[in-house]
């Protein structure tokens, strides 16, 4: 199954929003079509846009996983551990494919979604490496433990994302999925205060969410 290709609207909406978020909450609130940013906590924002609620359960987990990429990058930066880890990546994809069957989901679709998460995570890691190379003063001062600290969080998100894909299976079918996904992604970018780099990651994480639209 080929991943559904999202239109440029998702890319432009999320990228523009993340630029505004990087500039400050007041700029984000001024973005056309963007929700107002709460002064105390963006997590309190009501999801009143049509269709947003059904898919934010997925895009929120995408955003959360992308933020964990910061810790993955901090754990690897300056070491001999590469960003790419084909053995672990294959193990993750094999695991979610097997678990998808038990949940009544199409394993190829689930594998595609998680492959996108892996690539999005690596996109953020590479971006952080470039940032830290250019600005040594921004380099992490602590090195998280990948095995004890980071991977348990990723494993928890994996389980939650599988459940979210099962919960939204019907919502992810049909031509209306792409515009609803765009709305959900914008809400998640606001809620999680994503900067431009993580916004790019959110776009990269999303291509396989919607089922391909079969034209008559």
Tab-separated table of C-alpha atoms in Angstrom, residues 58-207:
chain	number	residue	atom	x	y	z
A	58	UNK	CA	-2.725	10.604	16.751
A	59	UNK	CA	-0.950	13.901	16.044
A	60	UNK	CA	-0.452	14.606	19.753
A	61	UNK	CA	1.486	11.355	20.039
A	62	UNK	CA	3.491	12.252	16.934
A	63	UNK	CA	4.435	15.556	18.555
A	64	UNK	CA	5.284	13.920	21.867
A	65	UNK	CA	7.510	11.397	20.127
A	66	UNK	CA	9.265	14.170	18.204
A	67	UNK	CA	10.092	15.974	21.433
A	68	UNK	CA	11.669	12.781	22.766
A	69	UNK	CA	14.018	13.013	19.768
A	70	UNK	CA	15.787	15.808	21.658
A	71	UNK	CA	16.797	13.331	24.347
A	72	UNK	CA	17.781	10.718	21.774
A	73	UNK	CA	19.984	13.280	20.054
A	74	UNK	CA	21.478	14.417	23.363
A	75	UNK	CA	22.299	10.811	24.230
A	76	UNK	CA	24.064	10.198	20.909
A	77	UNK	CA	25.668	13.547	20.111
A	78	UNK	CA	29.444	13.478	20.378
A	79	UNK	CA	29.558	9.682	20.631
A	80	UNK	CA	30.161	6.915	18.114
A	81	UNK	CA	26.491	5.879	18.265
A	82	UNK	CA	24.974	6.718	14.861
A	83	UNK	CA	21.600	8.344	14.315
A	84	UNK	CA	20.577	5.490	12.036
A	85	UNK	CA	20.056	2.166	13.796
A	86	UNK	CA	18.763	-0.302	11.173
A	87	UNK	CA	18.675	-3.257	13.563
A	88	UNK	CA	16.527	-1.499	16.169
A	89	UNK	CA	14.386	0.123	13.480
A	90	UNK	CA	13.609	-3.277	11.945
A	91	UNK	CA	12.819	-4.702	15.375
A	92	UNK	CA	10.357	-1.869	16.030
A	93	UNK	CA	8.651	-2.261	12.658
A	94	UNK	CA	8.415	-6.049	12.995
A	95	UNK	CA	6.952	-5.644	16.482
A	96	UNK	CA	4.266	-3.121	15.520
A	97	UNK	CA	3.302	-5.156	12.445
A	98	UNK	CA	2.725	-8.214	14.626
A	99	UNK	CA	0.788	-6.221	17.212
A	100	UNK	CA	-1.310	-4.605	14.474
A	101	UNK	CA	-2.686	-7.993	13.469
A	102	UNK	CA	-3.860	-8.597	17.022
A	103	UNK	CA	-5.638	-5.231	16.989
A	104	UNK	CA	-7.372	-5.936	13.697
A	105	UNK	CA	-5.319	-3.320	11.835
A	106	UNK	CA	-3.604	-3.627	8.486
A	107	UNK	CA	0.051	-4.385	9.303
A	108	UNK	CA	1.341	-2.672	6.157
A	109	UNK	CA	-0.434	0.559	7.064
A	110	UNK	CA	0.792	0.439	10.651
A	111	UNK	CA	4.334	-0.298	9.509
A	112	UNK	CA	4.206	2.699	7.163
A	113	UNK	CA	3.009	4.991	9.968
A	114	UNK	CA	5.780	3.880	12.301
A	115	UNK	CA	8.401	4.069	9.578
A	116	UNK	CA	7.376	7.706	9.172
A	117	UNK	CA	7.805	8.223	12.933
A	118	UNK	CA	11.327	6.823	12.785
A	119	UNK	CA	12.273	9.011	9.824
A	120	UNK	CA	10.714	12.084	11.448
A	121	UNK	CA	12.652	11.408	14.633
A	122	UNK	CA	15.902	11.151	12.676
A	123	UNK	CA	15.085	14.368	10.816
A	124	UNK	CA	14.864	16.170	14.160
A	125	UNK	CA	18.052	14.539	15.426
A	126	UNK	CA	19.986	15.650	12.340
A	127	UNK	CA	18.597	19.147	12.686
A	128	UNK	CA	19.685	19.298	16.316
A	129	UNK	CA	23.157	18.029	15.429
A	130	UNK	CA	23.490	20.813	12.860
A	131	UNK	CA	22.253	23.381	15.380
A	132	UNK	CA	24.665	22.207	18.064
A	133	UNK	CA	27.575	22.122	15.619
A	134	UNK	CA	26.844	25.720	14.633
A	135	UNK	CA	26.091	26.917	18.175
A	136	UNK	CA	28.241	25.061	20.722
A	137	UNK	CA	26.687	27.060	23.540
A	138	UNK	CA	23.376	25.280	22.868
A	139	UNK	CA	24.817	21.779	23.140
A	140	UNK	CA	23.219	19.563	25.811
A	141	UNK	CA	24.971	19.530	29.156
A	142	UNK	CA	23.587	16.133	30.179
A	143	UNK	CA	23.559	12.800	28.370
A	144	UNK	CA	20.306	10.857	28.925
A	145	UNK	CA	20.481	7.082	29.246
A	146	UNK	CA	18.997	5.671	26.039
A	147	UNK	CA	18.140	2.281	27.499
A	148	UNK	CA	16.870	3.247	30.949
A	149	UNK	CA	15.430	6.706	30.343
A	150	UNK	CA	14.530	7.232	26.700
A	151	UNK	CA	13.429	3.908	25.246
A	152	UNK	CA	10.793	3.207	27.932
A	153	UNK	CA	9.128	6.497	26.940
A	154	UNK	CA	9.252	5.564	23.258
A	155	UNK	CA	7.840	2.116	24.052
A	156	UNK	CA	4.952	3.695	25.955
A	157	UNK	CA	4.214	6.038	23.040
A	158	UNK	CA	4.315	3.067	20.648
A	159	UNK	CA	1.611	1.277	22.628
A	160	UNK	CA	-0.502	4.424	22.830
A	161	UNK	CA	-0.099	5.119	19.125
A	162	UNK	CA	-1.210	1.613	18.200
A	163	UNK	CA	-4.340	2.153	20.286
A	164	UNK	CA	-4.878	5.561	18.682
A	165	UNK	CA	-4.623	4.079	15.193
A	166	UNK	CA	-7.204	1.478	16.160
A	167	UNK	CA	-9.466	4.147	17.653
A	168	UNK	CA	-9.257	6.354	14.560
A	169	UNK	CA	-9.398	3.667	11.883
A	170	UNK	CA	-12.692	4.900	10.446
A	171	UNK	CA	-11.663	8.563	10.789
A	172	UNK	CA	-8.549	7.933	8.729
A	173	UNK	CA	-10.510	6.625	5.755
A	174	UNK	CA	-11.952	8.762	3.001
A	175	UNK	CA	-11.183	12.036	1.295
A	176	UNK	CA	-11.946	14.124	4.391
A	177	UNK	CA	-9.015	12.666	6.337
A	178	UNK	CA	-6.346	14.946	4.843
A	179	UNK	CA	-7.993	18.281	5.770
A	180	UNK	CA	-8.932	16.947	9.210
A	181	UNK	CA	-5.362	15.787	9.716
A	182	UNK	CA	-4.117	19.263	8.817
A	183	UNK	CA	-6.322	20.791	11.511
A	184	UNK	CA	-5.213	18.194	14.049
A	185	UNK	CA	-1.540	18.762	13.234
A	186	UNK	CA	-1.889	22.512	13.735
A	187	UNK	CA	-3.566	21.979	17.105
A	188	UNK	CA	-0.834	19.565	18.187
A	189	UNK	CA	1.882	21.987	17.078
A	190	UNK	CA	0.291	24.662	19.264
A	191	UNK	CA	-0.275	22.407	22.256
A	192	UNK	CA	3.280	21.071	22.230
A	193	UNK	CA	4.913	24.413	21.365
A	194	UNK	CA	6.775	22.946	18.399
A	195	UNK	CA	9.486	25.055	16.796
A	196	UNK	CA	10.216	25.026	13.074
A	197	UNK	CA	12.432	21.931	13.196
A	198	UNK	CA	9.915	19.880	15.146
A	199	UNK	CA	7.141	21.207	12.911
A	200	UNK	CA	9.025	19.811	9.929
A	201	UNK	CA	9.240	16.556	11.835
A	202	UNK	CA	5.480	16.591	12.397
A	203	UNK	CA	4.914	16.948	8.665
A	204	UNK	CA	7.345	14.088	7.989
A	205	UNK	CA	5.533	11.932	10.548
A	206	UNK	CA	2.141	12.282	8.870
A	207	UNK	CA	2.088	10.981	5.245
